[in-house]
Amino acid sequence: MKTGQLKGNLDLVLLAVLSGGPLHGYAVIAGLRDRSEGAFDLPEGTVYPALHKLERDGLVRSSWDDSGGRRRRTYEITPRGERALACQREQWLTFVHGVNSVLAAVTP
Amino acid sequence: MKTGQLKGNLDLVLLAVLSGGPLHGYAVIAGLRDRSEGAFDLPEGTVYPALHKLERDGLVRSSWDDSGGRRRRTYEITPRGERALACQREQWLTFVHGVNSVLAAVTP
DNA sequence: CTTCATACCTAGGCAGTCTAGGTATCAGCT
DNA sequence: AGCTGATACCTAGACTGCCTAGGTATGAAG
């Protein structure tokens, strides 16, 4: 890295985006770009495998929608995913606090 | 991760600790543990190679101190390191802002 | 004189992300 | 009708950053 843009917080932001309601994969990427004000523009090769892993872990579930010719896979956060999100959010806040504490002594 | 505790911000926190004044390697680890309020307790196998890389990149310089029988290597941040610190600090703040924006919509 | 803390080091492994390639549909342009 | 770009999905393998696990050696404390 630059451990990639997300530095180990990919699951957190994906779950956060999905907590706003079900989205298909491509829309997750767009949603993340919008909600981060352009800061996070992730390649598909990052997001799709991550979503698959979240599904394997039971944090999201997906369903295929083939109506309209173009196939889409819609992802939805599970109750387990909601709990994981809350937990990872706490860890994120702790982490930020830790780094900021270290940075606090740096000449402002 | 948990790609380790530092999620790609190891250089940043090391430079931050060293910006407070020269320290030898082991003291860097202790300083980081203290200043992060215990949040970051890094193994030596993480810190030493990272310090070596920072030196290769010219962001810190080191000097050996063999007085007293026990050899110590003291690290000091360079002007280039100070600039890198300022830059990485900005990037850190941007990153935090990005994640927080994404998290903002999550049920508080 | 053994044990623990200090103090340094490296090789190799593991995990998370990205690169680079692939398929297919649909809208707009010429 | 054919081309181009956006949409929409996918995977294998590379890259990179941190950690594990091992090593050496000194000094202080019991």
JSON list of C-alpha atoms in Angstrom, two decimals, chain A residues 97-98 100-106, chain B residues 16-20 30-38:
[
{"chain": "A", "resi": 97, "resn": "HIS", "atom": "CA", "xyz": [-8.46, 8.24, 17.96]},
{"chain": "A", "resi": 98, "resn": "GLY", "atom": "CA", "xyz": [-5.19, 6.34, 18.31]},
{"chain": "A", "resi": 100, "resn": "ASN", "atom": "CA", "xyz": [-4.83, 11.33, 16.16]},
{"chain": "A", "resi": 101, "resn": "SER", "atom": "CA", "xyz": [-3.34, 10.96, 19.61]},
{"chain": "A", "resi": 102, "resn": "VAL", "atom": "CA", "xyz": [0.02, 10.19, 18.06]},
{"chain": "A", "resi": 103, "resn": "LEU", "atom": "CA", "xyz": [-0.35, 13.09, 15.65]},
{"chain": "A", "resi": 104, "resn": "ALA", "atom": "CA", "xyz": [-1.44, 15.48, 18.38]},
{"chain": "A", "resi": 105, "resn": "ALA", "atom": "CA", "xyz": [2.11, 16.29, 19.38]},
{"chain": "A", "resi": 106, "resn": "VAL", "atom": "CA", "xyz": [3.14, 17.15, 15.84]},
{"chain": "B", "resi": 16, "resn": "ALA", "atom": "CA", "xyz": [5.10, 11.61, 14.00]},
{"chain": "B", "resi": 17, "resn": "VAL", "atom": "CA", "xyz": [6.80, 10.00, 16.99]},
{"chain": "B", "resi": 18, "resn": "LEU", "atom": "CA", "xyz": [10.24, 10.97, 15.69]},
{"chain": "B", "resi": 19, "resn": "SER", "atom": "CA", "xyz": [9.15, 14.54, 15.07]},
{"chain": "B", "resi": 20, "resn": "GLY", "atom": "CA", "xyz": [9.17, 14.92, 18.85]},
{"chain": "B", "resi": 30, "resn": "ALA", "atom": "CA", "xyz": [7.57, 2.47, 23.54]},
{"chain": "B", "resi": 31, "resn": "GLY", "atom": "CA", "xyz": [6.82, 6.06, 22.50]},
{"chain": "B", "resi": 32, "resn": "LEU", "atom": "CA", "xyz": [4.21, 4.90, 20.04]},
{"chain": "B", "resi": 33, "resn": "ARG", "atom": "CA", "xyz": [2.57, 2.72, 22.67]},
{"chain": "B", "resi": 34, "resn": "ASP", "atom": "CA", "xyz": [2.47, 5.61, 25.11]},
{"chain": "B", "resi": 35, "resn": "ARG", "atom": "CA", "xyz": [1.32, 8.31, 22.74]},
{"chain": "B", "resi": 36, "resn": "SER", "atom": "CA", "xyz": [-1.42, 6.15, 21.31]},
{"chain": "B", "resi": 37, "resn": "GLU", "atom": "CA", "xyz": [-2.64, 5.39, 24.82]},
{"chain": "B", "resi": 38, "resn": "GLY", "atom": "CA", "xyz": [-1.82, 1.72, 24.34]}
]
